[in-house]
CSV table of C-alpha atoms in Angstrom, one decimal:
chain,number,residue,atom,x,y,z
A,1,MET,CA,0.1,0.1,-0.1
A,2,GLN,CA,1.5,3.5,-1.0
A,3,ILE,CA,1.3,6.0,2.1
A,4,GLN,CA,0.9,9.8,1.9
A,5,VAL,CA,4.1,11.3,3.0
A,6,PRO,CA,4.6,15.0,3.7
A,7,SER,CA,6.5,16.8,0.8
A,8,PHE,CA,10.1,17.5,2.0
A,9,SER,CA,10.9,19.9,-1.1
A,10,LYS,CA,10.4,23.1,0.7
A,11,THR,CA,12.8,22.3,3.5
A,12,LEU,CA,15.3,20.1,1.8
A,13,ASN,CA,15.9,22.4,-1.1
A,14,PRO,CA,16.4,20.1,-4.2
A,15,ALA,CA,19.9,19.9,-5.5
A,16,GLY,CA,20.6,22.4,-8.4
A,17,SER,CA,18.1,25.1,-6.8
A,18,LEU,CA,19.0,28.8,-7.7
A,19,SER,CA,18.7,30.2,-4.1
A,20,SER,CA,22.3,31.5,-4.7
A,21,TRP,CA,21.4,33.3,-8.0
A,22,THR,CA,21.1,37.2,-8.0
A,23,PRO,CA,18.3,38.4,-10.4
A,24,GLY,CA,19.0,40.6,-13.4
A,25,GLY,CA,20.0,40.4,-17.1
A,26,ALA,CA,18.2,38.5,-19.7
A,27,ALA,CA,20.8,35.9,-20.0
A,28,ILE,CA,20.4,35.1,-16.3
A,29,ARG,CA,16.8,34.9,-16.4
A,30,GLY,CA,16.9,32.6,-19.3
A,31,ILE,CA,19.3,30.2,-17.5
A,32,ARG,CA,17.2,30.5,-14.3
A,33,SER,CA,14.0,29.7,-16.4
A,34,LYS,CA,15.7,26.5,-17.9
A,35,THR,CA,17.0,25.4,-14.6
A,36,GLU,CA,13.7,26.0,-12.6
A,37,LYS,CA,12.1,23.6,-15.3
A,38,ALA,CA,14.8,21.1,-14.7
A,39,ASP,CA,14.5,21.5,-10.9
A,40,GLY,CA,10.7,20.8,-11.5
A,41,ALA,CA,11.0,17.8,-13.6
A,42,LEU,CA,13.5,16.4,-11.0
A,43,GLU,CA,11.1,16.9,-8.2
A,44,GLN,CA,8.4,15.2,-10.2
A,45,SER,CA,10.7,12.4,-10.8
A,46,ARG,CA,11.4,12.0,-7.3
A,47,GLU,CA,7.6,12.1,-6.0
A,48,LYS,CA,7.1,9.3,-8.7
A,49,TYR,CA,10.0,7.1,-7.6
A,50,ARG,CA,10.9,7.9,-4.2
A,51,PHE,CA,9.0,5.1,-2.5
A,52,ALA,CA,9.2,2.8,-5.9
A,53,PRO,CA,12.8,1.7,-6.1
A,54,ALA,CA,12.0,-1.2,-8.2
A,55,ALA,CA,10.2,1.0,-10.9
A,56,TYR,CA,13.1,3.5,-10.7
A,57,ILE,CA,15.6,0.7,-11.5
A,58,ARG,CA,13.5,-0.5,-14.4
A,59,GLU,CA,12.7,2.7,-15.8
A,60,LYS,CA,15.9,4.8,-15.1
A,61,LEU,CA,18.8,2.1,-14.7
A,62,GLY,CA,17.4,-0.3,-17.3
A,63,TRP,CA,17.6,-3.8,-15.4
A,64,GLU,CA,14.8,-5.8,-13.8
A,65,PRO,CA,15.4,-6.8,-10.0
A,66,TRP,CA,14.6,-10.6,-9.8
A,67,SER,CA,12.0,-11.8,-7.5
A,68,GLY,CA,11.9,-14.7,-5.3
A,69,THR,CA,9.8,-15.5,-2.2
A,70,ASP,CA,9.5,-14.6,1.6
A,71,ALA,CA,11.2,-18.2,2.3
A,72,GLN,CA,13.6,-17.8,-0.8
A,73,PRO,CA,14.3,-14.1,-1.3
A,74,GLY,CA,15.8,-12.2,-4.2
A,75,GLN,CA,16.5,-8.8,-5.1
A,76,GLN,CA,12.9,-7.7,-4.8
A,77,GLN,CA,12.5,-8.6,-1.5
A,78,ILE,CA,15.5,-6.8,-0.5
A,79,LEU,CA,13.9,-3.7,-2.2
A,80,ASP,CA,10.6,-4.2,-0.4
A,81,ALA,CA,12.4,-4.2,2.9
A,82,TYR,CA,14.5,-1.0,1.9
A,83,THR,CA,11.1,0.7,0.8
A,84,LEU,CA,9.3,-0.4,4.1
A,85,ALA,CA,12.1,1.1,6.3
A,86,LEU,CA,11.9,4.4,4.1
A,87,LYS,CA,8.1,4.6,4.7
A,88,GLN,CA,8.1,3.7,8.2
A,89,GLN,CA,10.8,6.6,9.1
A,90,HIS,CA,9.0,9.2,7.1
A,91,GLU,CA,5.6,8.3,8.7
A,92,ARG,CA,7.3,8.2,12.2
A,93,ASP,CA,8.7,11.7,11.5
A,94,ALA,CA,5.5,13.0,10.4
A,95,TYR,CA,3.7,11.5,13.5
A,96,GLU,CA,6.2,13.1,16.0
A,97,LYS,CA,6.0,16.5,14.2
A,98,GLY,CA,2.1,16.3,14.7
A,99,GLU,CA,1.5,16.2,10.8
A,100,LEU,CA,-0.1,12.7,11.2
A,101,ARG,CA,-2.5,11.3,13.7
A,102,GLU,CA,-2.3,7.9,15.0
A,103,ALA,CA,-5.4,7.0,13.3
A,104,ASP,CA,-3.7,7.9,10.0
A,105,LEU,CA,-0.6,5.8,10.4
A,106,THR,CA,-0.7,2.9,7.7
A,107,CYS,CA,2.7,1.1,8.1
A,108,TRP,CA,4.2,2.1,11.5
A,109,GLN,CA,2.8,2.3,14.9
A,110,PRO,CA,4.1,4.3,18.0
A,111,GLY,CA,6.6,2.1,19.9
A,112,GLN,CA,7.4,-0.1,16.8
A,113,THR,CA,10.9,-0.9,16.0
A,114,ILE,CA,11.8,0.0,12.4
A,115,LYS,CA,14.2,-2.6,10.8
A,116,ASN,CA,16.3,-0.1,8.9
A,117,TRP,CA,19.4,-2.3,9.0
A,118,ILE,CA,19.1,-4.8,6.2
A,119,ARG,CA,21.5,-7.8,6.3
A,120,VAL,CA,22.1,-9.9,3.2
A,121,GLU,CA,23.8,-13.3,3.1
A,122,ALA,CA,24.2,-14.5,-0.4
A,123,GLY,CA,25.9,-17.2,-2.7
A,124,HIS,CA,28.0,-16.1,-5.3
A,125,THR,CA,26.8,-14.0,-8.3
A,126,THR,CA,23.1,-13.8,-7.1
A,127,GLY,CA,22.9,-10.0,-7.5
A,128,LYS,CA,23.6,-8.6,-4.0
A,129,THR,CA,26.2,-6.2,-5.3
A,130,LYS,CA,23.8,-5.2,-8.2
A,131,VAL,CA,20.8,-4.3,-6.2
A,132,SER,CA,23.0,-2.5,-3.6
A,133,ALA,CA,24.2,-0.4,-6.5
A,134,GLY,CA,20.8,0.2,-7.6
A,135,ILE,CA,19.7,1.3,-4.0
A,136,VAL,CA,22.8,3.7,-4.0
A,137,SER,CA,21.4,5.4,-7.3
A,138,HIS,CA,17.8,5.5,-6.1
A,139,PHE,CA,18.9,7.1,-2.8
A,140,PHE,CA,21.0,9.6,-4.4
A,141,ASP,CA,18.5,10.6,-7.1
A,142,ASN,CA,15.5,10.6,-4.8
A,143,PHE,CA,16.2,12.2,-1.7
A,144,ALA,CA,17.9,15.7,-1.9
A,145,ARG,CA,20.6,16.4,0.6
A,146,SER,CA,21.1,12.8,1.0
A,147,ILE,CA,24.5,11.4,2.1
A,148,THR,CA,25.7,8.1,1.2
A,149,TYR,CA,28.9,6.1,2.4
A,150,THR,CA,30.0,2.8,0.8
A,151,TYR,CA,32.4,0.7,2.5
A,152,ALA,CA,34.6,-2.4,1.7
A,153,PRO,CA,37.7,-4.0,3.2
A,154,THR,CA,40.0,-2.6,0.5
A,155,TRP,CA,39.9,0.1,-2.1
A,156,ASP,CA,40.1,-2.4,-5.0
A,157,GLN,CA,36.9,-4.0,-3.6
A,158,ILE,CA,35.1,-0.7,-3.5
A,159,LYS,CA,36.2,0.4,-6.9
A,160,HIS,CA,36.0,-2.9,-8.8
A,161,LEU,CA,32.9,-4.3,-7.3
A,162,LEU,CA,30.1,-1.9,-6.2
A,163,TRP,CA,31.2,1.3,-7.7
A,164,LYS,CA,31.8,-0.6,-11.0
A,165,GLU,CA,28.2,-1.5,-10.9
A,166,ILE,CA,27.0,1.9,-10.1
A,167,ALA,CA,29.1,3.3,-13.1
A,168,VAL,CA,27.5,0.7,-15.3
A,169,ASP,CA,24.0,1.8,-14.3
A,170,ARG,CA,24.4,5.4,-14.6
A,171,THR,CA,26.6,6.0,-17.6
A,172,GLY,CA,24.8,7.6,-20.5
A,173,LYS,CA,21.3,7.6,-18.5
A,174,ASN,CA,21.1,11.5,-18.1
A,175,LEU,CA,20.8,11.2,-14.4
A,176,PRO,CA,21.5,14.0,-11.7
A,177,GLY,CA,25.0,14.5,-10.2
A,178,ASP,CA,28.7,14.1,-11.4
A,179,LEU,CA,30.1,10.7,-11.3
A,180,LEU,CA,33.8,10.6,-10.7
A,181,LYS,CA,36.2,7.9,-11.2
A,182,THR,CA,37.3,8.4,-7.5
A,183,CYS,CA,34.2,6.6,-6.5
A,184,VAL,CA,32.3,9.8,-5.8
A,185,LEU,CA,28.9,10.7,-6.9
A,186,LYS,CA,28.4,14.4,-6.2
A,187,SER,CA,25.5,17.2,-6.7
A,188,SER,CA,26.8,19.5,-3.8
A,189,GLU,CA,28.7,19.7,-0.8
A,190,ASP,CA,25.6,18.2,1.3
A,191,HIS,CA,24.4,15.8,-1.4
A,192,PHE,CA,26.8,13.0,-2.4
A,193,ALA,CA,27.6,9.2,-2.4
A,194,LEU,CA,31.3,8.1,-2.1
A,195,GLY,CA,33.2,4.9,-1.5
A,196,LYS,CA,35.6,4.2,1.4
A,197,ALA,CA,38.3,1.3,2.3
A,198,ALA,CA,37.3,0.6,5.9
A,199,GLU,CA,41.1,0.5,7.1
A,200,LYS,CA,41.8,-1.7,10.1
A,201,GLY,CA,41.8,0.2,13.5
A,202,ARG,CA,41.2,3.5,11.9
A,203,THR,CA,38.0,4.9,12.9
A,204,GLU,CA,38.7,8.2,11.0
A,205,SER,CA,38.5,6.0,7.8
A,206,ILE,CA,34.7,5.6,8.3
A,207,GLN,CA,33.9,8.8,9.9
A,208,GLY,CA,31.8,11.4,7.7
A,209,GLN,CA,29.0,13.9,7.6
A,210,HIS,CA,25.4,13.4,8.7
A,211,GLY,CA,22.3,14.6,6.7
A,212,PRO,CA,18.6,14.6,6.6
A,213,TYR,CA,18.9,11.3,4.8
A,214,ASN,CA,21.7,8.7,5.4
A,215,LEU,CA,22.7,5.6,3.8
A,216,HIS,CA,25.4,3.3,4.6
A,217,ILE,CA,26.4,0.1,2.7
A,218,VAL,CA,29.1,-2.3,4.0
A,219,ASP,CA,30.0,-4.7,0.9
A,220,GLU,CA,32.0,-7.9,2.0
A,221,ALA,CA,30.9,-7.1,5.6
A,222,GLU,CA,32.6,-10.2,7.2
A,223,GLY,CA,35.9,-8.9,6.1
A,224,VAL,CA,35.6,-5.3,7.4
A,225,ASP,CA,37.2,-4.2,10.7
A,226,ASP,CA,34.9,-4.1,13.9
A,227,VAL,CA,35.6,-0.4,13.8
A,228,VAL,CA,32.9,-0.1,11.2
A,229,MET,CA,30.4,-2.0,13.0
A,230,ASP,CA,31.0,0.0,16.3
A,231,ALA,CA,30.7,3.3,14.5
A,232,LEU,CA,27.5,2.7,12.4
A,233,PRO,CA,24.9,3.2,15.1
A,234,SER,CA,26.0,6.6,16.0
A,235,MET,CA,26.6,7.6,12.4
A,236,THR,CA,22.9,6.5,11.7
A,237,SER,CA,21.2,8.0,14.9
A,238,GLY,CA,19.5,10.9,13.2
A,239,GLY,CA,17.3,11.7,10.3
A,240,VAL,CA,16.3,9.0,7.7
A,241,SER,CA,18.7,6.2,7.9
A,242,ILE,CA,19.5,2.9,6.1
A,243,VAL,CA,22.2,0.4,6.5
A,244,LEU,CA,22.6,-2.4,4.1
A,245,LEU,CA,25.2,-5.1,5.0
A,246,LEU,CA,26.4,-7.6,2.5
A,247,ALA,CA,28.4,-10.9,2.6
A,248,ASN,CA,29.2,-14.3,1.3
A,249,PRO,CA,29.1,-15.5,4.8
A,250,ARG,CA,32.2,-17.9,5.8
A,251,THR,CA,31.8,-18.0,9.5
A,252,ARG,CA,29.5,-17.5,12.5
A,253,THR,CA,31.9,-15.5,14.6
A,254,SER,CA,32.0,-12.4,12.8
A,255,ARG,CA,30.1,-9.2,13.7
A,256,PHE,CA,28.1,-9.5,10.6
A,257,HIS,CA,26.7,-13.0,11.6
A,258,ARG,CA,26.0,-12.0,15.1
A,259,ILE,CA,24.2,-8.6,14.2
A,260,ALA,CA,21.4,-10.5,12.9
A,261,ALA,CA,20.1,-10.9,16.5
A,262,GLN,CA,19.5,-7.1,16.7
A,263,SER,CA,15.8,-6.0,16.8
A,264,ASN,CA,16.3,-3.4,14.1
A,265,VAL,CA,17.8,-5.8,11.6
A,266,VAL,CA,16.0,-7.8,8.9
A,267,SER,CA,17.9,-10.7,7.3
A,268,PHE,CA,17.8,-12.3,3.8
A,269,ARG,CA,19.6,-15.1,2.5
A,270,MET,CA,19.9,-15.4,-1.5
A,271,SER,CA,20.6,-18.9,-2.3
A,272,CYS,CA,22.2,-19.8,-5.8
A,273,LEU,CA,19.6,-22.7,-5.9
A,274,HIS,CA,16.8,-20.2,-6.1
A,275,HIS,CA,18.0,-17.9,-8.6
A,276,PRO,CA,15.9,-17.7,-11.7
A,277,ASN,CA,19.0,-18.9,-14.1
A,278,VAL,CA,19.3,-21.9,-11.9
A,279,ARG,CA,15.8,-22.9,-11.5
A,280,GLU,CA,15.1,-22.5,-15.1
A,281,GLY,CA,18.4,-23.8,-16.6
A,282,ARG,CA,18.7,-20.8,-18.8
A,283,GLU,CA,19.9,-17.3,-18.6
A,284,ILE,CA,17.0,-15.0,-17.6
A,285,VAL,CA,19.2,-12.5,-15.6
A,286,PRO,CA,22.2,-11.6,-17.8
A,287,GLY,CA,25.6,-12.1,-16.1
A,288,ALA,CA,24.1,-13.8,-13.0
A,289,VAL,CA,25.0,-17.4,-11.7
A,290,ARG,CA,24.1,-20.4,-14.0
A,291,ARG,CA,23.0,-23.8,-13.3
A,292,GLN,CA,26.3,-25.0,-14.6
A,293,TYR,CA,28.0,-23.6,-11.6
A,294,VAL,CA,25.7,-25.2,-9.3
A,295,ASP,CA,26.1,-28.6,-10.9
A,296,GLU,CA,29.9,-28.4,-10.7
A,297,MET,CA,29.7,-27.6,-7.1
A,298,LEU,CA,27.4,-30.5,-6.3
A,299,GLU,CA,30.1,-32.9,-7.7
A,300,LYS,CA,32.8,-31.3,-5.8
A,301,HIS,CA,31.2,-30.4,-2.5
A,302,THR,CA,28.2,-32.3,-1.6
A,303,ALA,CA,27.7,-36.1,-0.8
A,304,VAL,CA,24.4,-38.0,-1.7
A,305,VAL,CA,22.8,-39.3,1.6
A,306,ASP,CA,19.7,-41.5,2.1
A,307,GLU,CA,17.8,-39.1,4.3
A,308,HIS,CA,17.2,-35.6,5.4
A,309,ASP,CA,19.4,-34.2,8.4
A,310,GLN,CA,18.2,-30.8,9.4
A,311,ASP,CA,21.4,-30.4,11.6
A,312,ASN,CA,23.5,-30.3,8.3
A,313,HIS,CA,21.1,-28.6,6.0
A,314,THR,CA,20.5,-31.4,3.3
A,315,PHE,CA,18.5,-30.4,0.5
A,316,GLU,CA,17.0,-31.6,-2.9
A,317,LEU,CA,16.7,-30.0,-6.2
A,318,PRO,CA,13.8,-29.9,-8.8
A,319,TRP,CA,16.1,-30.8,-11.7
A,320,ARG,CA,17.6,-33.9,-9.9
A,321,LYS,CA,14.5,-35.0,-8.1
A,322,GLY,CA,14.8,-37.8,-5.4
A,323,THR,CA,18.4,-37.1,-4.5
A,324,ILE,CA,19.3,-35.7,-1.1
A,325,TYR,CA,22.4,-33.8,-0.9
A,326,LEU,CA,24.6,-33.1,2.1
A,327,PRO,CA,26.6,-29.8,1.7
A,328,ASP,CA,30.2,-29.3,2.9
A,329,SER,CA,31.2,-25.7,4.2
A,330,GLU,CA,32.6,-24.6,0.7
A,331,PHE,CA,29.0,-25.3,-0.9
A,332,SER,CA,27.4,-23.8,2.0
A,333,PHE,CA,28.8,-20.3,1.6
A,334,ARG,CA,29.4,-20.2,-1.9
A,335,VAL,CA,26.3,-21.6,-3.1
A,336,LEU,CA,23.6,-21.5,-0.2
A,337,GLY,CA,24.7,-18.2,1.1
A,338,LEU,CA,24.9,-20.1,4.6
A,339,ALA,CA,27.9,-19.6,6.9
A,340,PRO,CA,29.2,-23.0,7.6
A,341,ALA,CA,28.9,-24.2,11.2
A,342,ASN,CA,32.4,-25.5,11.3
A,343,VAL,CA,33.7,-26.6,14.7
A,344,VAL,CA,30.6,-25.3,16.6
A,345,ASP,CA,28.5,-28.4,15.5
A,346,LYS,CA,30.9,-30.6,17.4
A,347,CYS,CA,28.4,-30.2,20.4
A,348,LEU,CA,25.3,-31.3,21.9
A,349,ILE,CA,23.0,-28.8,20.3
A,350,PRO,CA,24.2,-28.3,16.8
A,351,VAL,CA,23.6,-24.7,14.9
A,352,GLY,CA,21.5,-26.4,12.2
A,353,ARG,CA,19.2,-27.9,14.6
A,354,PHE,CA,18.7,-24.7,16.4
A,355,GLU,CA,18.2,-22.8,13.1
A,356,ALA,CA,15.8,-25.3,11.9
A,357,ALA,CA,13.7,-25.0,15.3
A,358,THR,CA,13.7,-21.2,14.7
A,359,ARG,CA,11.9,-21.7,11.2
A,360,ARG,CA,9.6,-24.5,12.5
A,361,LYS,CA,5.8,-23.8,13.1
A,362,PRO,CA,4.8,-25.2,16.6
A,363,GLN,CA,3.4,-28.9,16.7
A,364,ARG,CA,0.7,-28.9,19.2
A,365,ASP,CA,1.7,-31.1,22.2
A,366,ARG,CA,0.0,-31.2,25.7
A,367,PRO,CA,-1.7,-28.0,25.6
A,368,ASP,CA,-2.6,-28.4,29.5
A,369,PHE,CA,1.2,-28.5,30.4
A,370,ALA,CA,3.7,-25.8,30.6
A,371,SER,CA,7.1,-25.1,32.1
A,372,LEU,CA,9.2,-21.9,33.1
A,373,GLY,CA,13.0,-22.1,33.5
A,374,VAL,CA,14.5,-19.3,35.4
A,375,ASP,CA,18.1,-18.3,35.7
A,376,CYS,CA,18.7,-15.5,38.5
A,377,ALA,CA,21.5,-13.2,38.2
A,378,ARG,CA,21.5,-10.3,40.5
A,379,TRP,CA,24.8,-8.3,39.9
A,380,GLY,CA,27.7,-8.1,37.6
A,381,LEU,CA,27.6,-8.5,33.9
A,382,ASP,CA,25.4,-11.5,33.9
A,383,ILE,CA,21.8,-11.4,32.8
A,384,GLY,CA,18.9,-13.2,34.4
A,385,THR,CA,16.5,-15.1,32.1
A,386,ILE,CA,13.1,-16.6,32.1
A,387,TYR,CA,12.4,-19.1,29.3
A,388,GLY,CA,8.9,-20.7,28.7
A,389,ARG,CA,8.0,-24.0,27.1
A,390,HIS,CA,4.2,-24.8,26.2
A,391,ASP,CA,2.4,-26.5,23.3
A,392,GLY,CA,5.4,-27.5,21.1
A,393,ALA,CA,7.3,-24.1,21.6
A,394,VAL,CA,9.9,-22.4,23.6
A,395,TRP,CA,10.7,-18.8,23.9
A,396,LEU,CA,12.5,-16.1,25.9
A,397,GLU,CA,9.9,-14.8,28.4
A,398,LYS,CA,12.0,-11.9,30.1
A,399,GLU,CA,15.5,-10.6,30.6
A,400,LEU,CA,16.5,-9.0,33.8
A,401,ARG,CA,19.7,-7.1,34.6
A,402,GLN,CA,20.8,-6.7,38.0
A,403,GLN,CA,17.3,-7.0,39.6
A,404,GLU,CA,16.7,-7.9,43.3
A,405,THR,CA,14.4,-11.1,44.0
A,406,GLY,CA,11.2,-9.1,44.0
A,407,GLU,CA,11.5,-8.4,40.3
A,408,TYR,CA,12.1,-12.2,39.5
A,409,VAL,CA,8.9,-13.0,41.5
A,410,LEU,CA,6.9,-10.5,39.9
A,411,ALA,CA,8.1,-11.7,36.3
A,412,VAL,CA,7.4,-15.3,37.0
A,413,THR,CA,4.0,-14.7,38.5
A,414,LYS,CA,3.1,-12.6,35.3
A,415,ALA,CA,4.4,-15.4,33.0
A,416,ALA,CA,2.4,-18.0,35.0
A,417,GLN,CA,-0.7,-16.0,34.8
A,418,LYS,CA,-0.5,-15.5,31.1
A,419,LEU,CA,-0.1,-19.5,30.7
A,420,ALA,CA,-3.1,-20.1,33.0
A,421,ALA,CA,-5.2,-17.7,30.6
A,422,LYS,CA,-4.1,-19.8,27.8
A,423,GLY,CA,-5.7,-23.1,29.4
A,424,VAL,CA,-2.5,-24.5,31.2
A,425,LYS,CA,-3.6,-26.7,34.1
A,426,ARG,CA,-0.2,-28.1,35.2
A,427,LEU,CA,2.9,-25.7,35.6
A,428,HIS,CA,6.3,-26.7,36.5
A,429,ILE,CA,9.0,-24.0,37.4
A,430,ARG,CA,12.5,-24.9,37.5
A,431,VAL,CA,15.1,-22.3,39.0
A,432,ASP,CA,18.8,-22.4,38.8
A,433,ALA,CA,19.6,-21.9,42.5
A,434,GLY,CA,23.4,-22.4,42.1
A,435,GLY,CA,25.1,-19.7,44.1
A,436,GLY,CA,22.1,-19.0,46.2
A,437,PHE,CA,20.6,-16.3,44.0
A,438,GLY,CA,17.5,-18.3,43.2
A,439,GLY,CA,16.8,-19.3,46.8
A,440,GLY,CA,14.4,-16.3,47.6
A,441,LEU,CA,12.5,-16.8,44.3
A,442,VAL,CA,12.0,-20.5,45.0
A,443,ASP,CA,10.8,-19.9,48.4
A,444,THR,CA,8.2,-17.1,47.7
A,445,VAL,CA,6.7,-18.7,44.8
A,446,ARG,CA,6.4,-22.1,46.5
A,447,ARG,CA,4.4,-20.2,49.1
A,448,ASP,CA,2.1,-18.2,46.9
A,449,GLU,CA,-1.4,-19.7,47.3
A,450,SER,CA,-2.9,-17.4,44.6
A,451,LEU,CA,-0.6,-18.9,42.0
A,452,ARG,CA,-1.3,-22.5,43.2
A,453,LYS,CA,-5.0,-22.0,42.8
A,454,LEU,CA,-4.5,-21.2,39.0
A,455,PHE,CA,-3.3,-24.8,38.2
A,456,THR,CA,-4.2,-28.3,39.3
A,457,GLU,CA,-0.8,-29.3,39.4
A,458,PHE,CA,2.0,-26.7,40.6
A,459,LYS,CA,5.5,-27.7,41.2
A,460,VAL,CA,8.7,-25.5,41.9
A,461,PHE,CA,11.9,-27.2,41.4
A,462,GLU,CA,15.2,-26.0,42.9
A,463,VAL,CA,18.1,-27.0,40.6
A,464,ASN,CA,21.6,-26.5,42.1
A,465,PHE,CA,23.3,-26.4,38.8
A,466,GLY,CA,27.0,-25.8,39.3
A,467,ALA,CA,26.9,-26.5,43.1
A,468,THR,CA,29.9,-27.7,44.7
A,469,GLY,CA,31.0,-29.2,48.1
A,470,GLU,CA,28.6,-31.3,50.3
A,471,ALA,CA,25.6,-30.5,47.8
A,472,VAL,CA,27.5,-32.9,45.2
A,473,SER,CA,28.5,-36.1,47.0
A,474,ASP,CA,29.5,-37.8,43.6
A,475,GLN,CA,31.4,-35.2,41.3
A,476,LYS,CA,31.6,-37.8,38.3
A,477,ALA,CA,27.8,-38.3,38.4
A,478,TRP,CA,27.1,-34.6,38.8
A,479,ALA,CA,29.1,-34.0,35.5
A,480,ASN,CA,27.0,-36.6,33.8
A,481,VAL,CA,23.8,-35.1,34.8
A,482,ILE,CA,24.8,-31.7,33.3
A,483,THR,CA,25.8,-33.3,30.2
A,484,GLU,CA,22.4,-35.3,30.2
A,485,LEU,CA,20.6,-32.0,30.8
A,486,THR,CA,22.3,-30.2,27.9
A,487,ALA,CA,21.8,-33.4,25.6
A,488,ASP,CA,18.1,-33.3,26.5
A,489,VAL,CA,17.6,-29.8,25.4
A,490,GLY,CA,19.5,-30.9,22.0
A,491,GLU,CA,17.1,-33.8,21.6
A,492,SER,CA,14.2,-31.6,22.5
A,493,LEU,CA,15.0,-29.1,19.7
A,494,LYS,CA,14.3,-31.7,17.1
A,495,GLY,CA,10.8,-31.2,17.5
A,496,LEU,CA,10.3,-27.8,19.2
A,497,ALA,CA,9.8,-24.6,17.6
A,498,VAL,CA,11.8,-21.5,18.9
A,499,LEU,CA,9.9,-18.3,19.0
A,500,ASN,CA,11.6,-15.0,18.4
A,501,PRO,CA,14.9,-16.5,18.7
A,502,HIS,CA,17.5,-14.8,20.8
A,503,GLU,CA,21.1,-14.5,19.9
C-alpha cells in the first residue's frame, strides 16, 4: 500500500536550486528559467520514484530486479524491506511532528521498532552487489541532501565491485550529479555518495557527515574491521537512515553474523539454488549465476545421502528429483549463502538444529502443560533469564539485568498468569539455585497460594546447577547429569519451535 508522505521539497531544497542566483539580465533569467524547469522535472521524478525503487531501477537504470519469495528471497524482497524502512521512518517523523494522527498511520505504529538495518547473506553471483548499486542510485537521485557512504575492506573491492556496478547503471542515462572515477557521485557539498576503504583500526577512515537522509552500505561485510560496526550506530542515529550489510558468509563468529539478532535488523539469504537462471536452466538474468556452476559445485562439494538431516542443511533439487544432498562448508557459503557451522557443530546442540527450530511452526503437544525455567543473576555482567515452554514451542519470556528477588517473583508470576489464561492446568517451574541467587524466588513462589489456585498441578524445582562441596557427593555423576540435561535440550530441539529466537 502506498502511503501519503509530507513533501520535504520546501525544507530540503533540491540539488541544483537557484537560491544563490542574483536576479538581473536576460541571460541570467533565461538560464534561471531552464534550470527551474529542470528542477521541477527532477522533483516530479522524485515524487514518482521515492518509494518505488524497483520501478526506478527498471525505468531509469534499465534492468529488472529478480524476485523470489519470503522463504527464498531475491533482489525484489530486499528492495521491499528498503522501501518499508523508508516509509516507516517518514511516517514516524510526520507523526512526531504532529503532521499525522495515530489513526492515519498505515505502516508504522508508535513504539514499533523499524528494521532499517538490512542484512544480506548470499551465494556467489546472485546479485547482491547489483541490487546495492541500484539502491545507491535510487537514494541519491530521489532524496535531496542525502549522504551515502559505501565501505569495503579494501579500495580495490570498493572500486571494482560496487562502484563498477554504479558506473554501469548510470553511464549515459542523463541522471543527476557528477560521477567521478574516484568513486564519488556528487551534486553539492551536502548531497553526495562516495566509497571508502574501511582500514583496520582507523575509526577516522569511516567517519563522515550526517544529513537528513543517510545511507551506509558495507560490502563484503565479513571482512571489514569491527571499527565499522562500532561506528555505524552513532552515524545513523539521526534523520532517515538505512544500513545495508552484504556478505558471502564464511563464519559464525563475525560481527556480520551476530548482528542478525538485533531487533532493528532484517536478514535475507539469497541462495544460488533459488536464482531464476538456476531454477529455469537458462539465462534469464544476464551475467548472473548459472545452473552449470551449481552442478559443478554439487559434484565437488556435496555428498549424496539416504535421508534428510536438518542439523546439516541437506536439500533436494527440482531438476534432480529424489536425490538428497549433504553440503560441505565450501558449498554452504558459496552456493547456499549459509555460514558453515564448522567446529561449533561438534557439540550437543548443533547450530543447524537450532536454526531449523527457529523456522519450525509449533506442533501442538500437551496444551494443558507448561514449564518455566529461571536463571537468576543479581549483580555483575550476567543477565537473568526466564524461558517458557508450552504446546510445542519455547521462547525467551524475560531478561532481567541486576534486579532483586522481587522483580524475578513479579516476572514469574506474570508469566504463570499468562499461561493459565491460555488454558494451562499443570505448571512446573525450575529455578537455577546455584550460588544461592534463586533461593528467595523459590521460597516465595512455592508459598504463593494465589498461583497454586490457578493450576491443578503446581511444582517448583530448585536446581543446584553448578553446586560444589557437600551439595555434590559424586562429582562424576554430577558432571554426567549436566551433560544429560544439555543433551536433552538438544534432543528436544528436534521437534520444538523456537519463537522470536534470541542471539
